[in-house]
CSV table of C-alpha atoms and ligand atoms in Angstrom, one decimal:
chain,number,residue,atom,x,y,z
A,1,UNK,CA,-43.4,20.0,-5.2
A,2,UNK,CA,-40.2,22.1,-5.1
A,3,UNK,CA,-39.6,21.3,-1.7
A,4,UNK,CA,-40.5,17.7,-2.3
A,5,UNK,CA,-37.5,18.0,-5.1
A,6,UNK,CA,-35.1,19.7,-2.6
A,7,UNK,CA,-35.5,17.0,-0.3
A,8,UNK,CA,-34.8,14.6,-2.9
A,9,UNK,CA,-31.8,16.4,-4.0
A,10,UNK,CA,-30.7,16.8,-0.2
A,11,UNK,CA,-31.1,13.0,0.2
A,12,UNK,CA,-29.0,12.3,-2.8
A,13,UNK,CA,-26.5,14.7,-2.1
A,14,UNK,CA,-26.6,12.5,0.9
A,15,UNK,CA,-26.1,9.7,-0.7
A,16,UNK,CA,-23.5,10.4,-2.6
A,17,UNK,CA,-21.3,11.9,0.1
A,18,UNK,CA,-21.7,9.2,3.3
A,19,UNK,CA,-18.7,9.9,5.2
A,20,UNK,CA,-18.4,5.8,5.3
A,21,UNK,CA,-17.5,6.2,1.5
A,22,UNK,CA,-14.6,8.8,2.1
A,23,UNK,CA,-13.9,5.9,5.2
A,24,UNK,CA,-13.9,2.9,2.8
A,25,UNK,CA,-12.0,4.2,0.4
A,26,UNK,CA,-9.0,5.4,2.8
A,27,UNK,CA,-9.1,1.9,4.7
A,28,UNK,CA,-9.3,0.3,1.5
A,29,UNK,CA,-6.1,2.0,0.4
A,30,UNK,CA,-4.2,1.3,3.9
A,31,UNK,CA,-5.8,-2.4,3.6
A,32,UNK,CA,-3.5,-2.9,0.1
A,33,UNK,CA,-1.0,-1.2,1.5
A,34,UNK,CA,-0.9,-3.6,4.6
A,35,UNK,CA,-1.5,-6.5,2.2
A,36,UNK,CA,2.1,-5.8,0.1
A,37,UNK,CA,3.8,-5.9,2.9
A,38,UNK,CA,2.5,-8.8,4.5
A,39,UNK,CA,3.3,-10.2,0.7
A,40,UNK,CA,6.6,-9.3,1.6
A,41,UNK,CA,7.2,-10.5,4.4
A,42,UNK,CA,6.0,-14.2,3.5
A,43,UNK,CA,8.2,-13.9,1.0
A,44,UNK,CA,11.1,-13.0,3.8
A,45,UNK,CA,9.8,-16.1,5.8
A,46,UNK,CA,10.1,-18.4,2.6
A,47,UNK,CA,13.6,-17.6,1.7
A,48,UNK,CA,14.9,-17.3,5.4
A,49,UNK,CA,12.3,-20.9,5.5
A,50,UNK,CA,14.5,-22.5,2.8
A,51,UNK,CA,18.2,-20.8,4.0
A,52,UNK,CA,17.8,-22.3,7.2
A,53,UNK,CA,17.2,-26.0,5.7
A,54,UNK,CA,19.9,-25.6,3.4
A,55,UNK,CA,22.2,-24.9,6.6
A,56,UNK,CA,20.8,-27.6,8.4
A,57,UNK,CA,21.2,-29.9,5.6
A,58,UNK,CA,24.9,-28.3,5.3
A,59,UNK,CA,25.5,-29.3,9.0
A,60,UNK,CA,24.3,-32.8,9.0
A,61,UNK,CA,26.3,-33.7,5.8
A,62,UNK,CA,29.7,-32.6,7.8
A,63,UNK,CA,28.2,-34.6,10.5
A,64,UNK,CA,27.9,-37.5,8.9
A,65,UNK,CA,31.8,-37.3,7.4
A,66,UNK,CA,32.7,-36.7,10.7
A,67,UNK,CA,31.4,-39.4,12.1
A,68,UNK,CA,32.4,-41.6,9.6
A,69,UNK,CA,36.1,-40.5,9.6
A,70,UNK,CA,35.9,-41.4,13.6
A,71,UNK,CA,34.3,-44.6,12.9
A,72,UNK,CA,37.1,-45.4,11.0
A,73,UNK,CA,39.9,-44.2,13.1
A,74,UNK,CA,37.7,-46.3,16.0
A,75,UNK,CA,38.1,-49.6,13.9
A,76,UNK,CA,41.5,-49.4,13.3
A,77,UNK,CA,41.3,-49.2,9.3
A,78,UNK,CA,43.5,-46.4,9.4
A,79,UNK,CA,46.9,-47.9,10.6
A,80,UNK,CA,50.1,-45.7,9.2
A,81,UNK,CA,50.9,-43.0,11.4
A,82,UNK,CA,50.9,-40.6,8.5
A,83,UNK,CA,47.0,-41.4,7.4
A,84,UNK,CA,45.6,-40.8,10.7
A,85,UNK,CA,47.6,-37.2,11.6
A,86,UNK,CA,46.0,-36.6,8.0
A,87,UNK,CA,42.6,-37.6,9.2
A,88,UNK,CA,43.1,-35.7,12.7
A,89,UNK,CA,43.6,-32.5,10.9
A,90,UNK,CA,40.3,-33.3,8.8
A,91,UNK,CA,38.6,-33.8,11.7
A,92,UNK,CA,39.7,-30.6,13.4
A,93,UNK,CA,38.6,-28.9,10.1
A,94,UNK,CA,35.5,-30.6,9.7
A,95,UNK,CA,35.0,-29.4,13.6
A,96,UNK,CA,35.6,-25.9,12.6
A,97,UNK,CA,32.9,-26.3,9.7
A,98,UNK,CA,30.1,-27.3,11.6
A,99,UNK,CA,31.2,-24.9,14.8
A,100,UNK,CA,30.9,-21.9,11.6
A,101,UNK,CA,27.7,-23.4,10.0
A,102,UNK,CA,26.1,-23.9,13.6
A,103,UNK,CA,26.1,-20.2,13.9
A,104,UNK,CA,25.0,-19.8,10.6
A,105,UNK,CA,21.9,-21.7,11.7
A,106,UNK,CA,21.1,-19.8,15.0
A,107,UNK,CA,21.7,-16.3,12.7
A,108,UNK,CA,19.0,-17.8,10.1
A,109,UNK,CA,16.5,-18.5,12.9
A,110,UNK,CA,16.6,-15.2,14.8
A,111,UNK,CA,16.4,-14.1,11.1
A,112,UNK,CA,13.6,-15.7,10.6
A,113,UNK,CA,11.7,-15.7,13.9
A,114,UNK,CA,12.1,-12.1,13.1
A,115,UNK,CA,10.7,-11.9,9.8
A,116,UNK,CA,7.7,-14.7,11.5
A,117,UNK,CA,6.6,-11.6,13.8
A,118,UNK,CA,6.4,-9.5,11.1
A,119,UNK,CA,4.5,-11.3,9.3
A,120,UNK,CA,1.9,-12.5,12.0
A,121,UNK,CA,1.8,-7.9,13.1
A,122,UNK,CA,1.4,-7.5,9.4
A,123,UNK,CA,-1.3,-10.4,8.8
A,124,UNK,CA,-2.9,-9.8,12.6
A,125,UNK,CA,-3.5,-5.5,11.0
A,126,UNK,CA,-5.0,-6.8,7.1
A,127,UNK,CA,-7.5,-9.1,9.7
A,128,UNK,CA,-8.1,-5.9,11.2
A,129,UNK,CA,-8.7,-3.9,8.4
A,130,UNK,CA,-10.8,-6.5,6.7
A,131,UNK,CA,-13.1,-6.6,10.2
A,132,UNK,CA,-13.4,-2.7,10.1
A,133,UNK,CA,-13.8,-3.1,6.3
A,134,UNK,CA,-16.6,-5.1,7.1
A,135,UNK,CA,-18.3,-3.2,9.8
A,136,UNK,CA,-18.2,0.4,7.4
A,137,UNK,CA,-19.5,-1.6,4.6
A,138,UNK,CA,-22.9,-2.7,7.2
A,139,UNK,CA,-22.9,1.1,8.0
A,140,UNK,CA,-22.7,2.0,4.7
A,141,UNK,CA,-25.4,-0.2,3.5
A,142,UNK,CA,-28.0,0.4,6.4
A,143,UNK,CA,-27.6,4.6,5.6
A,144,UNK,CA,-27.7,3.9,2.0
A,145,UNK,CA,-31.2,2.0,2.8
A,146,UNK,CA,-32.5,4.6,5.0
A,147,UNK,CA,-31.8,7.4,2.4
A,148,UNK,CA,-33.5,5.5,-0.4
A,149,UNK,CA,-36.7,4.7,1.8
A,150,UNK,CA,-37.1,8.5,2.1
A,151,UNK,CA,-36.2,9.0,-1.5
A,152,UNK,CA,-38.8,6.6,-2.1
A,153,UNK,CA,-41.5,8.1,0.5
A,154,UNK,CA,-40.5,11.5,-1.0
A,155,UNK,CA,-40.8,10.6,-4.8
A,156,UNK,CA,-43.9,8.6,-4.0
A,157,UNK,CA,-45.1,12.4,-2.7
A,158,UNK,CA,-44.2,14.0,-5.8
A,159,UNK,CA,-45.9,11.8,-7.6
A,160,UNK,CA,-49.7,13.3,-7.9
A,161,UNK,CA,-47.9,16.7,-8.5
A,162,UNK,CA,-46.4,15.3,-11.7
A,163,UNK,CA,-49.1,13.5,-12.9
A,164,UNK,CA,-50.8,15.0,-15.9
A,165,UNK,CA,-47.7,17.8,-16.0
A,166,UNK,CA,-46.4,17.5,-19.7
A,167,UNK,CA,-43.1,15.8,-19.9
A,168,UNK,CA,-41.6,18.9,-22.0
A,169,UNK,CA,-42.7,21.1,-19.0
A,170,UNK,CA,-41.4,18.8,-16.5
A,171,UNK,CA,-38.3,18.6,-18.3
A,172,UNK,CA,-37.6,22.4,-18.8
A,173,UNK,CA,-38.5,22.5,-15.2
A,174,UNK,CA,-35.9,20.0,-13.6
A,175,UNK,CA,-33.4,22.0,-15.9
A,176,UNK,CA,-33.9,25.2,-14.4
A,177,UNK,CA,-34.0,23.7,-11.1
A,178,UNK,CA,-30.1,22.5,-11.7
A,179,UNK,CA,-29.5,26.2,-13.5
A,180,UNK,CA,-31.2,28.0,-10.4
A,181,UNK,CA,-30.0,26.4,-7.5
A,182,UNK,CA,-33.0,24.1,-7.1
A,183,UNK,CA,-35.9,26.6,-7.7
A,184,UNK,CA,-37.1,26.2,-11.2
A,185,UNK,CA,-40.9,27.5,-10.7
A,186,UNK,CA,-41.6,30.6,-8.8
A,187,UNK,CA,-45.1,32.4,-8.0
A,188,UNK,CA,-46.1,35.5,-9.3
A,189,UNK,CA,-47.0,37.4,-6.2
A,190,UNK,CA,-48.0,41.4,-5.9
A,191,UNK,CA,-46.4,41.7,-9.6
A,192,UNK,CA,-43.0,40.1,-8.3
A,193,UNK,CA,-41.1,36.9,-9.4
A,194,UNK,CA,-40.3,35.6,-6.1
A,195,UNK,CA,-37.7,33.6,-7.8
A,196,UNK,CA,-35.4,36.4,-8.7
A,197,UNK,CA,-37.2,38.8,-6.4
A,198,UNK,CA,-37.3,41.7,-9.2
A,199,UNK,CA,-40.5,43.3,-10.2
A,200,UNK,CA,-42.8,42.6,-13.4
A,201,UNK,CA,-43.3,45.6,-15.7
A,202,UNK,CA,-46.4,46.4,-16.8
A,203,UNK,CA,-46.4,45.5,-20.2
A,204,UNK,CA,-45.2,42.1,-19.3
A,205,UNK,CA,-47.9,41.9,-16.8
A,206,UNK,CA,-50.3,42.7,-19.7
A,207,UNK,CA,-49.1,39.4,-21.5
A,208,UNK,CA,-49.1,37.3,-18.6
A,209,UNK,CA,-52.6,38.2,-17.7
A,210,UNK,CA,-54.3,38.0,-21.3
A,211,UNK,CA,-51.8,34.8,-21.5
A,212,UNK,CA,-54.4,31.1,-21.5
A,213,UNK,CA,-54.1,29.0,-18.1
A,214,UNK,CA,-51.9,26.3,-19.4
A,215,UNK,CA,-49.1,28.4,-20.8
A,216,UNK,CA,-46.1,28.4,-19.6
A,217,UNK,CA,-44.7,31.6,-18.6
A,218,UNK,CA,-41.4,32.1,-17.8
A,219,UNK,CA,-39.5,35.5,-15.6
A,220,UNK,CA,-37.7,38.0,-18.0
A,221,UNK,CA,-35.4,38.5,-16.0
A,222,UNK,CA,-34.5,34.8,-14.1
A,223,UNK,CA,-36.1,32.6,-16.6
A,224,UNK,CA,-37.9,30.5,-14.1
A,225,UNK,CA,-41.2,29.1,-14.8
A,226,UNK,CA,-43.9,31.7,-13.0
A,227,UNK,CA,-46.8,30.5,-11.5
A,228,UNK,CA,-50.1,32.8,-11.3
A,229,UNK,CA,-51.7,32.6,-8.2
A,230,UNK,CA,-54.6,34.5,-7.2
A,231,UNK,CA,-52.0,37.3,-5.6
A,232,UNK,CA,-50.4,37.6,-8.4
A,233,UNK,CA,-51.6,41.4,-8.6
A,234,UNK,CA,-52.8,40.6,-12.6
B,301,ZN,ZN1,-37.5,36.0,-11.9
């Protein structure tokens, strides 16, 4: 029974310390990580989305009063000298306008083609992460079911060895198997607990031997539960 219980606290120790689960966690953390920046960078793309229709709405509007002020010269409606050197000067300036706003507009599109690749890298690597995410998870999972089968196979074993053990007894027992490093009972053997190895005196001996079947006796010296055994020297 104790090295049924060993096994079952090997395959929980198991269990508990997959090296997917250290793996998880660490992608998990670089997944976040990934995803804030990819946060920020659509956030880039948005602004640098709605800068560059501003600019394009900035350059058709000068457009359009360009071409109307040509339109006008064109038809004649402006006739005194003075009007149309005024409306040559706008048009030059107008002409500067756009020439400074078109360059606006190429510097907001490499700005945000820019900002567009990050975005796809960043949102491309979370994809990645999530796939990987995935995959550890299924490795995960298909340990974790392996271990419990044996736990269960193992358990299932220990079973008829508990069965009829008082649960006092069996409780006293698990906790000296967590105080002893996992050997709670030890045999008796040639006058020896083979828990802690030291000898029994004879005195003690004496009690052990006139002690009834079903009582528990415990190691002076280790405190483990001692089982007699034929060998026990008594
Ligand atoms: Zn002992």
């Amino acid at each position: 029974m104790q090295a049924l219980d060993a096994r079952a606290d090997l395959l929980r120790h198991q269990r508990a310390s997959l090296p997917e689960l250290a793996e998880l966690a660490a992608l998990q953390a670089s997944r976040t990580e990934l995803d804030n920046r990819a946060r920020d960078a659509r956030i880039a793309v948005d602004d640098l989305t709605v800068g560059q229709e501003k600019v394009d709405a900035d350059v058709e509007a000068v457009k359009t009063r360009r071409r109307r002020d040509r339109d006008r010269i064109d038809q004649g409606l402006v006739t005194s000298p003075k009007d149309l050197e005024r409306m040559q000067h706008e048009l030059e300036s107008l002409e500067r306008r756009i020439g400074s706003l078109e360059d606006e507009e190429l510097e907001v599109m490499a700005r945000l083609e820019d900002a567009q690749r990050d975005l796809d890298g960043l949102t491309a690597q979370v994809a990645e992460a999530d796939q990987r995410l995935g995959e550890l998870a299924a490795a995960r999972d298909e340990r974790l079911a392996a271990i419990d089968a044996e736990l269960d196979t193992v358990l299932a074993e220990r079973a008829p060895a508990v069965d009829g053990v008082p649960a006092d007894l069996l409780a006293l027992y698990d906790r000296l198997r967590e105080q002893k490093g996992g050997v709670g009972a030890a045999e008796l053997r040639q006058r020896r607990c083979t828990g802690c190895q030291l000898g029994i005196d004879n005195a003690e001996l004496a009690v052990i031997k006139a002690a009834p079947a079903d009582e528990v006796i415990r190691c002076e010296e280790c405190q483990r539960i001692l089982v007699r055994t034929p060998e026990s020297g008594l």
